[in-house]
mmCIF file of C-alpha atoms in Angstrom:
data_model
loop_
_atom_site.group_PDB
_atom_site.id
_atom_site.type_symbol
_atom_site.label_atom_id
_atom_site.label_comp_id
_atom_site.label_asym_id
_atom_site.label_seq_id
_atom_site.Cartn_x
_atom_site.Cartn_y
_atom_site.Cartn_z
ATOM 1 C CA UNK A 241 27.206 172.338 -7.564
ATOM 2 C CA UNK A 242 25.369 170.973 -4.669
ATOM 3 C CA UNK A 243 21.925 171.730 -6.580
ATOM 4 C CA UNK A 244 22.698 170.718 -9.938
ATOM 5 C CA UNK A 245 22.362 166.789 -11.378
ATOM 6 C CA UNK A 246 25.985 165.608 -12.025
ATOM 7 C CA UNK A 247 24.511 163.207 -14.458
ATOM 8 C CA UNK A 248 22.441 165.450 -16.172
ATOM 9 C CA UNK A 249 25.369 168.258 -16.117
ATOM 10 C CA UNK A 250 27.913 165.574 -17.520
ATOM 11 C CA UNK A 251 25.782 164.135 -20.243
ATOM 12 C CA UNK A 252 25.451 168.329 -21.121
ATOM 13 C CA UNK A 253 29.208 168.855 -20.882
ATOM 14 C CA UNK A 254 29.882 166.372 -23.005
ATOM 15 C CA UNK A 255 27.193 167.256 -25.843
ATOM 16 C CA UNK A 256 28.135 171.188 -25.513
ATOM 17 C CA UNK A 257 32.129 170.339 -25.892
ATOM 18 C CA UNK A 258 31.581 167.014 -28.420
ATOM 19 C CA UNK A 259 33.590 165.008 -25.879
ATOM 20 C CA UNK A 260 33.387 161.546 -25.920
ATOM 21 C CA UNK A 261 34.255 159.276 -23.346
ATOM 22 C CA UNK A 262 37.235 156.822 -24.194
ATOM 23 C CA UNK A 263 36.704 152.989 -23.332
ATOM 24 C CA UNK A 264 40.513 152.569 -23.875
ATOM 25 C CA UNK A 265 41.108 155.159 -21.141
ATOM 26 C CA UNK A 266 38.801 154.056 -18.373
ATOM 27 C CA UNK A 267 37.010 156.787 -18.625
ATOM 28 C CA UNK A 268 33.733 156.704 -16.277
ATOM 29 C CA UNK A 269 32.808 159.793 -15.033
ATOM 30 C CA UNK A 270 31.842 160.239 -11.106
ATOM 31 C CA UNK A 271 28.120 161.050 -11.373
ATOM 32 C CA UNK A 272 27.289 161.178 -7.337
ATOM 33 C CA UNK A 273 27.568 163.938 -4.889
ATOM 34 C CA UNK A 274 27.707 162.311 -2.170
ATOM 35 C CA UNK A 275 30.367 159.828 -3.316
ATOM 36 C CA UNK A 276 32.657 163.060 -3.871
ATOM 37 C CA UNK A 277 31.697 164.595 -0.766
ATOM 38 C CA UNK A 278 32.782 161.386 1.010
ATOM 39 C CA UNK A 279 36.211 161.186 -0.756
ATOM 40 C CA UNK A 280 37.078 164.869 0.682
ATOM 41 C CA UNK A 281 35.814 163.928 4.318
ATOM 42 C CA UNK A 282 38.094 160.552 4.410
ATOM 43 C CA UNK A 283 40.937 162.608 3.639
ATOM 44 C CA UNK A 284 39.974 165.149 6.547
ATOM 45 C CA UNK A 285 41.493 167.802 4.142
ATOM 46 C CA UNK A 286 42.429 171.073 5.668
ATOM 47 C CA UNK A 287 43.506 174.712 4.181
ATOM 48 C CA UNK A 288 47.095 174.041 4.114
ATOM 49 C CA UNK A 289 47.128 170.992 2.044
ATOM 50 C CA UNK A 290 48.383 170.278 -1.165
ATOM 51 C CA UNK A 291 45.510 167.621 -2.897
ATOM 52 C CA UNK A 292 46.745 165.413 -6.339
ATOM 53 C CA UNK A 293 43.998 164.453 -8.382
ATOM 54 C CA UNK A 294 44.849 161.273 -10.860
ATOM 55 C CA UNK A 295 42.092 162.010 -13.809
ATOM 56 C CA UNK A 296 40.008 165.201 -13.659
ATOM 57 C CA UNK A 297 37.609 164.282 -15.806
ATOM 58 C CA UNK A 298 35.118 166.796 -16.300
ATOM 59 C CA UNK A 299 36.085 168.304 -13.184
ATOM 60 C CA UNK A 300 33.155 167.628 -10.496
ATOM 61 C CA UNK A 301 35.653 166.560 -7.972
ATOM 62 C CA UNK A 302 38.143 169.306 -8.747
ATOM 63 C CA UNK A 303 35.747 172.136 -8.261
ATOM 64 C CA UNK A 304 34.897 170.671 -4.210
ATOM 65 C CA UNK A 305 38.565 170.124 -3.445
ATOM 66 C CA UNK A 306 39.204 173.418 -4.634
ATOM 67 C CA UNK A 307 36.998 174.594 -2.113
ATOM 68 C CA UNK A 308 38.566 172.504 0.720
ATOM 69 C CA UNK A 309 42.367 172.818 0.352
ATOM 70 C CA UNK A 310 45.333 175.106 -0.613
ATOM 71 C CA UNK A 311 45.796 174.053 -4.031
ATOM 72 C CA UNK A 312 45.085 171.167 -5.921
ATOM 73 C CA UNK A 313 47.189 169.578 -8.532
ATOM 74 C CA UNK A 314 45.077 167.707 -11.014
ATOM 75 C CA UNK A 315 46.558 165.698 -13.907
ATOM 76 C CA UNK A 316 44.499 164.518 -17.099
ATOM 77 C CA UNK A 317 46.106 162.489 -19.809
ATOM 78 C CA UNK A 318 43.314 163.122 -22.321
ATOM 79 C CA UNK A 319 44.207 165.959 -24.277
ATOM 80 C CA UNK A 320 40.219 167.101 -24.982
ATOM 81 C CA UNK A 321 39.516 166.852 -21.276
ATOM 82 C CA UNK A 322 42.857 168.739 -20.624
ATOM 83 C CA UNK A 323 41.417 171.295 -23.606
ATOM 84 C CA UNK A 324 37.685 171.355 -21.585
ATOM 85 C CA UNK A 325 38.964 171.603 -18.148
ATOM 86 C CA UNK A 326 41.329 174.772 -19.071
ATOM 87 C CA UNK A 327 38.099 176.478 -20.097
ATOM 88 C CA UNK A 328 35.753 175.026 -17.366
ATOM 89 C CA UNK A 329 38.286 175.875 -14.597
ATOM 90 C CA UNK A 330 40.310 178.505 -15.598
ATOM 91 C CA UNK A 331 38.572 180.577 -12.164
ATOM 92 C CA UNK A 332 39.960 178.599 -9.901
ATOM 93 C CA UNK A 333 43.384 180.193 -8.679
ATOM 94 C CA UNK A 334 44.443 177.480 -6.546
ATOM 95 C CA UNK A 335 44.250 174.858 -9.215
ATOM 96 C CA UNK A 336 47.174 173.824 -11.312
ATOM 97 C CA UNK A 337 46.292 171.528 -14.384
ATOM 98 C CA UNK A 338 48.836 169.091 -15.875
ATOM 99 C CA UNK A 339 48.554 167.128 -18.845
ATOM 100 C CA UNK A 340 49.898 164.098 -18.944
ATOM 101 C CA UNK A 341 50.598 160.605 -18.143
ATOM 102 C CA UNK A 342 50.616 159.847 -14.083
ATOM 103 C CA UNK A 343 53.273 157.025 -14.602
ATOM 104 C CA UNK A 344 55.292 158.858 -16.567
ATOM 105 C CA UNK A 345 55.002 162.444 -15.354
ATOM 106 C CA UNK A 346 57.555 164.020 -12.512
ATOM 107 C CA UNK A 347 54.935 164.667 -9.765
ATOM 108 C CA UNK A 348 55.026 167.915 -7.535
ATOM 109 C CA UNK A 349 55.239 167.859 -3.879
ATOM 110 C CA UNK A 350 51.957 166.955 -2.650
ATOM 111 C CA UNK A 351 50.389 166.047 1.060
ATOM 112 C CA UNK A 352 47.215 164.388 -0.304
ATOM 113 C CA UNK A 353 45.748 161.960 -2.547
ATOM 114 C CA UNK A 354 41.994 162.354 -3.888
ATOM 115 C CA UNK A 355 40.960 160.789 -6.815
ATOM 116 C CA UNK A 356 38.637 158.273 -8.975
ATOM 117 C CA UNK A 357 41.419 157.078 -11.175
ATOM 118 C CA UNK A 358 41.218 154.708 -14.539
ATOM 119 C CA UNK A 359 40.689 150.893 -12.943
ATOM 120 C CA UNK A 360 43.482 149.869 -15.373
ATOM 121 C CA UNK A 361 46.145 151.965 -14.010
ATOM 122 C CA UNK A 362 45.516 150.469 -10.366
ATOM 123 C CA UNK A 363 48.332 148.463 -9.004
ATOM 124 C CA UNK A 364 50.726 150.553 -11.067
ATOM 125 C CA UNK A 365 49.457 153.730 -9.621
ATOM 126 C CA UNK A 366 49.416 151.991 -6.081
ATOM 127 C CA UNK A 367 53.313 151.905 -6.460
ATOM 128 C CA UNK A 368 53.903 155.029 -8.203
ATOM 129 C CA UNK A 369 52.220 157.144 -5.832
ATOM 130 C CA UNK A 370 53.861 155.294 -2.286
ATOM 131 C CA UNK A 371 57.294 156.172 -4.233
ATOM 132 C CA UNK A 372 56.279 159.837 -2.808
ATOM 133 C CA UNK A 373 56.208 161.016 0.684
ATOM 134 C CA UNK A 374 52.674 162.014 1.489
ATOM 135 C CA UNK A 375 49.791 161.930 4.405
ATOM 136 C CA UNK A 376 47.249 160.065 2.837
ATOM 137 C CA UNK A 377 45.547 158.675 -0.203
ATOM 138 C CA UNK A 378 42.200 158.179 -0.925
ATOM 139 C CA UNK A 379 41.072 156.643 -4.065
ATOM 140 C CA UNK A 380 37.829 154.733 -5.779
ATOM 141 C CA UNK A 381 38.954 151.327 -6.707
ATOM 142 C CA UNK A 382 37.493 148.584 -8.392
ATOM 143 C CA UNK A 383 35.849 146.447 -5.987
ATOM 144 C CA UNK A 384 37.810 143.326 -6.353
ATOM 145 C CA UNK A 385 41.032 144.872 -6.463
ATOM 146 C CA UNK A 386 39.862 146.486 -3.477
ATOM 147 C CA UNK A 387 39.832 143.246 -1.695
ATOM 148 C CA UNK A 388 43.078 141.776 -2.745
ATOM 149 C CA UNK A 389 44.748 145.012 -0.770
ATOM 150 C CA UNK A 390 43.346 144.164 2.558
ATOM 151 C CA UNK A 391 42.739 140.384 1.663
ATOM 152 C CA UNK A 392 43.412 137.723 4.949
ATOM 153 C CA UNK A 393 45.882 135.278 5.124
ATOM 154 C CA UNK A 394 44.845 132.428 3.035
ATOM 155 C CA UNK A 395 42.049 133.742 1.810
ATOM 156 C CA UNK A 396 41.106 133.380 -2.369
ATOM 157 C CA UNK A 397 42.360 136.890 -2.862
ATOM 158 C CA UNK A 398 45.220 136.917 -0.832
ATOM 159 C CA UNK A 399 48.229 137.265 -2.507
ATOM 160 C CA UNK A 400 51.370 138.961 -3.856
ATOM 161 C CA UNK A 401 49.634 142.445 -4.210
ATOM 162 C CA UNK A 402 48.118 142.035 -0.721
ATOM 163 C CA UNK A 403 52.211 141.450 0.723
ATOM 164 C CA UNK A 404 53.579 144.600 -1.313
ATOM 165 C CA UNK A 405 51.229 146.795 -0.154
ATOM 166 C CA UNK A 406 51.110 145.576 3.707
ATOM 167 C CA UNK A 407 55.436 146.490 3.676
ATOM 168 C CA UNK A 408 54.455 150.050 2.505
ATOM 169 C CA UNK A 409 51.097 151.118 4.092
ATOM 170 C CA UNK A 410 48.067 150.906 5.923
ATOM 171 C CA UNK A 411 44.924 150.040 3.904
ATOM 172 C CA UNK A 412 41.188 150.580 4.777
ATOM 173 C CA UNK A 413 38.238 149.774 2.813
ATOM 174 C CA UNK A 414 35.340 152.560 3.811
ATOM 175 C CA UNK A 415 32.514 152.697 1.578
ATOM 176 C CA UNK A 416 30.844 150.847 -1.413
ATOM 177 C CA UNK A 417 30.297 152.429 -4.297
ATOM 178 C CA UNK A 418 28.055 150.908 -7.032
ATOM 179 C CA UNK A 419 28.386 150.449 -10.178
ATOM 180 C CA UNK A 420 25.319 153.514 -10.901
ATOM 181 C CA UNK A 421 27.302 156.022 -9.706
ATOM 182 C CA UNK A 422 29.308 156.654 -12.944
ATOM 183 C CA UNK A 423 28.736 157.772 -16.289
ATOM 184 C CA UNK A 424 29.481 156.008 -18.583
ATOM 185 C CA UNK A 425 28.183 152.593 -16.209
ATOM 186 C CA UNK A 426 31.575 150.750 -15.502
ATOM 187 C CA UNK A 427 30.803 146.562 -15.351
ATOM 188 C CA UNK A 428 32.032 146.421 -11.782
ATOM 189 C CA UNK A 429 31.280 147.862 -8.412
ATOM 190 C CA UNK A 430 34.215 149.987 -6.639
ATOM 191 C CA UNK A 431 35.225 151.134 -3.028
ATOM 192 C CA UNK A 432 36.565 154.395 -1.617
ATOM 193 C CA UNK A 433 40.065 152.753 -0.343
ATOM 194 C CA UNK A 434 42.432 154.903 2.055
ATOM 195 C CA UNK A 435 46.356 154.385 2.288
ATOM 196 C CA UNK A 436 48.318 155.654 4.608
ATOM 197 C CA UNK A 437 52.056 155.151 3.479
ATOM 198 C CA UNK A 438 54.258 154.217 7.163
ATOM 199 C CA UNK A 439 57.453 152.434 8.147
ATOM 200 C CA UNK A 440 57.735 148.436 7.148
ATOM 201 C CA UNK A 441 56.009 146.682 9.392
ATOM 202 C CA UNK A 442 59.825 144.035 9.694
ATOM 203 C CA UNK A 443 62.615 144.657 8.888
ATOM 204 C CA UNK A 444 64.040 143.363 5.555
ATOM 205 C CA UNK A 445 68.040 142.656 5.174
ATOM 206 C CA UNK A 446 67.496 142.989 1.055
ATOM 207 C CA UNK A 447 64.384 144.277 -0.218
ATOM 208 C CA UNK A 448 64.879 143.086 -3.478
ATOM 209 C CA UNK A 449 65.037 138.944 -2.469
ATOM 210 C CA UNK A 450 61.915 139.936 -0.380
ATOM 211 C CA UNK A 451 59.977 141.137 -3.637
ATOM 212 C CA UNK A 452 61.630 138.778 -6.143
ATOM 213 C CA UNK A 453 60.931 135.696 -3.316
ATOM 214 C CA UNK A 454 56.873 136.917 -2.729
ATOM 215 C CA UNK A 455 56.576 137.169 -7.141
ATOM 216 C CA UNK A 456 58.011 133.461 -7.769
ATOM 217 C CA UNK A 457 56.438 132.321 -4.503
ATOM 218 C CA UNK A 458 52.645 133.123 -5.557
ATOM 219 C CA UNK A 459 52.829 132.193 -9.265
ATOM 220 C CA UNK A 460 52.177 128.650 -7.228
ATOM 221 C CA UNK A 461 50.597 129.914 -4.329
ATOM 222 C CA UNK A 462 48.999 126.442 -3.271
ATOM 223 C CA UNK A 463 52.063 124.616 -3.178
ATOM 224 C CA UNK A 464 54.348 124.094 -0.517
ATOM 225 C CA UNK A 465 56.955 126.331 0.002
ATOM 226 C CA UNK A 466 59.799 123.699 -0.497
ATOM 227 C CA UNK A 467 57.938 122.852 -3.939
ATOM 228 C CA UNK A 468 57.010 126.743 -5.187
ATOM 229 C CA UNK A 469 60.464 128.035 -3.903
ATOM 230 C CA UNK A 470 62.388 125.821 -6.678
ATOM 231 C CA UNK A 471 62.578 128.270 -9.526
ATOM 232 C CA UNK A 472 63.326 131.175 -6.886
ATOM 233 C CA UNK A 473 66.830 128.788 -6.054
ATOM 234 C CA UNK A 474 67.242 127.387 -10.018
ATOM 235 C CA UNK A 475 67.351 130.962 -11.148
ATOM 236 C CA UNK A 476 70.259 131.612 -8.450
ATOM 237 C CA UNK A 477 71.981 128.480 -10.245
ATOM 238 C CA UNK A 478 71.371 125.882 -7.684
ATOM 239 C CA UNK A 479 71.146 122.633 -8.688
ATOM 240 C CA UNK A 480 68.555 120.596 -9.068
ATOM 241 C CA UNK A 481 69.232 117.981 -6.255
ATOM 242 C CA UNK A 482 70.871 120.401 -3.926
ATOM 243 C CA UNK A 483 67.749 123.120 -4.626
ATOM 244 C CA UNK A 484 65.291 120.615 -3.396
ATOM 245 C CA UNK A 485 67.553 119.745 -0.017
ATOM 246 C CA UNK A 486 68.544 123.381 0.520
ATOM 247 C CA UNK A 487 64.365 124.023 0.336
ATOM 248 C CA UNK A 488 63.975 121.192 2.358
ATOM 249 C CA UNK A 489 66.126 122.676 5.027
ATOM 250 C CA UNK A 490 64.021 126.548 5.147
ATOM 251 C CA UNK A 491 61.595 127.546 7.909
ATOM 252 C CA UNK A 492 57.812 127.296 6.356
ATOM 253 C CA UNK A 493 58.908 124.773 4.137
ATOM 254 C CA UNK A 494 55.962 122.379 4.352
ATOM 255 C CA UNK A 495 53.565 125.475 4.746
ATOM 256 C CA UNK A 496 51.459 126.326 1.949
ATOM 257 C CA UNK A 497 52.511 129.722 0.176
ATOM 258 C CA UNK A 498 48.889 131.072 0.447
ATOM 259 C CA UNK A 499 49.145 130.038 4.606
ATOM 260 C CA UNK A 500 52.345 132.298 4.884
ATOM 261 C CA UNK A 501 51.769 136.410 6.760
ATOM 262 C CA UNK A 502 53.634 138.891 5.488
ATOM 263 C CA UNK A 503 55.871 138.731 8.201
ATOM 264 C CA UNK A 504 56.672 135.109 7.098
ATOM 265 C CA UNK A 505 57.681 135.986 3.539
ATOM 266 C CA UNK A 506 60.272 138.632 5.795
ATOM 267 C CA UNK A 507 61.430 136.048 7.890
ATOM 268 C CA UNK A 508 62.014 133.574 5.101
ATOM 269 C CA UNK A 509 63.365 136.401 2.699
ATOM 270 C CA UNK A 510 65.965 137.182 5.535
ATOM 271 C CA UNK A 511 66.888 133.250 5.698
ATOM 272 C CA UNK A 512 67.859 133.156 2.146
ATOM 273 C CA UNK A 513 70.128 136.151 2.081
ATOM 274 C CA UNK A 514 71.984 134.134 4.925
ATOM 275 C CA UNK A 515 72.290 130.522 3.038
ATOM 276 C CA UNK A 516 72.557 132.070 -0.528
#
């Protein structure tokens, strides 16, 4: 593979097998060598691992972690690709191909993530995938997604995605990838992202006020707490009056939402369990 085009190769694939890539998919095809080299050396993959690979596509990145790892589990939803990939891979021993949906699929046990998966599927995959025990994942996202995983405190994208993931893993942004790098040419630019899934950072009393709390909290994430927290205490059938004192009376009240660490919305999540 190392000497052969993977632009010119894909645009033949897809000719010689009358595929067609799907908008309504995501599908844009990894057309870099380097980018897929990169992917395999962030996950430091070793002969005893078990890779999952969300989207096979036509395969490119299949065929190197075959190479690098004990078996690879790739899963395609597109029934065409899943018909092409059979044919185009059926040499490779160690890989099992799955067709299906990844959100709706029961996933085998795996120790790795490696994949360039549909930009639509993103923050549901995010959360699929850390329901599973596993080492590491490392994924092309869209750019600005990208940045609302690792985003500051307070910064513009900062937010509810950036607490959810902080309670379930670590998140590093490595490389940019542009936009050139895929066929068919995606509108945005992407980065390799790694997560590695670990303990909660605090401890939570009740997860679900923590997650219900962080969703009705950034729907008005420049208010005040005391003034965004209101429908959070309404929907626990607290009066009106006695909402706004009982907000009045919480630690962070007169911060902004947006000002608030993760650690905060644990802190404060924890306080409500107590006064509820």
């Amino acid at each position: 593979m190392e000497s052969i085009n993977l632009l010119r190769q894909a645009k033949h694939l897809l000719r010689l097998y009358s595929v067609f890539p799907k908008k309504r998919l995501g599908q844009n095809f990894t057309v870099d060598l380097d980018i897929l080299y990169r992917l395999t050396s962030h996950a430091s993959l070793t002969n005893a691992d078990i890779v999952l690979e969300v989207g096979a596509g036509l395969g490119f990145l299949t065929q190197l972690l075959s190479r690098e790892c004990k078996k690879v589990i790739a899963i395609e939803v597109d029934p065409q690709l899943v018909s092409f990939l059979r044919k185009r891979l059926y040499s490779l021993q160690n890989v099992e191909l799955l067709e299906g949906d990844i959100l709706k699929v029961s996933i085998p046990k795996f120790h790795k993530v490696v994949s360039t998966p549909p930009y639509s599927i993103s923050s549901t995959l995010l959360f699929r995938l850390l329901e599973s025990k596993f080492e590491c994942a490392v994924l092309v996202l869209q750019k600005e997604f990208a940045e609302r995983l690792a985003a500051s405190v307070g910064t513009k994208d900062y937010g509810r995605l950036t607490v959810n993931i902080y309670y379930k893993a670590d998140v590093e942004l490595l490389d940019f990838v542009p936009r050139t790098m895929f066929y068919p040419q995606p509108d945005v630019d992407s980065i390799i992202v790694r997560l590695k899934p670990r303990s909660p950072p605090f401890q939570l009393d009740d997860e679900t006020i923590f997650f219900d709390l962080i969703r009705t909290l950034f729907n008005q994430r420049n208010k005040k707490v005391r003034n965004a927290i209101t429908p959070f205490l309404r929907k626990r059938e607290i009066a009106k009056g006695d909402a706004m004192e009982f907000a009045d009376s919480l630690i962070y009240s007169t911060k902004r939402v947006r000002e608030l660490a993760p650690e905060d919305f644990g802190i404060l999540a924890n306080e409500l369990l107590l006064k509820l």
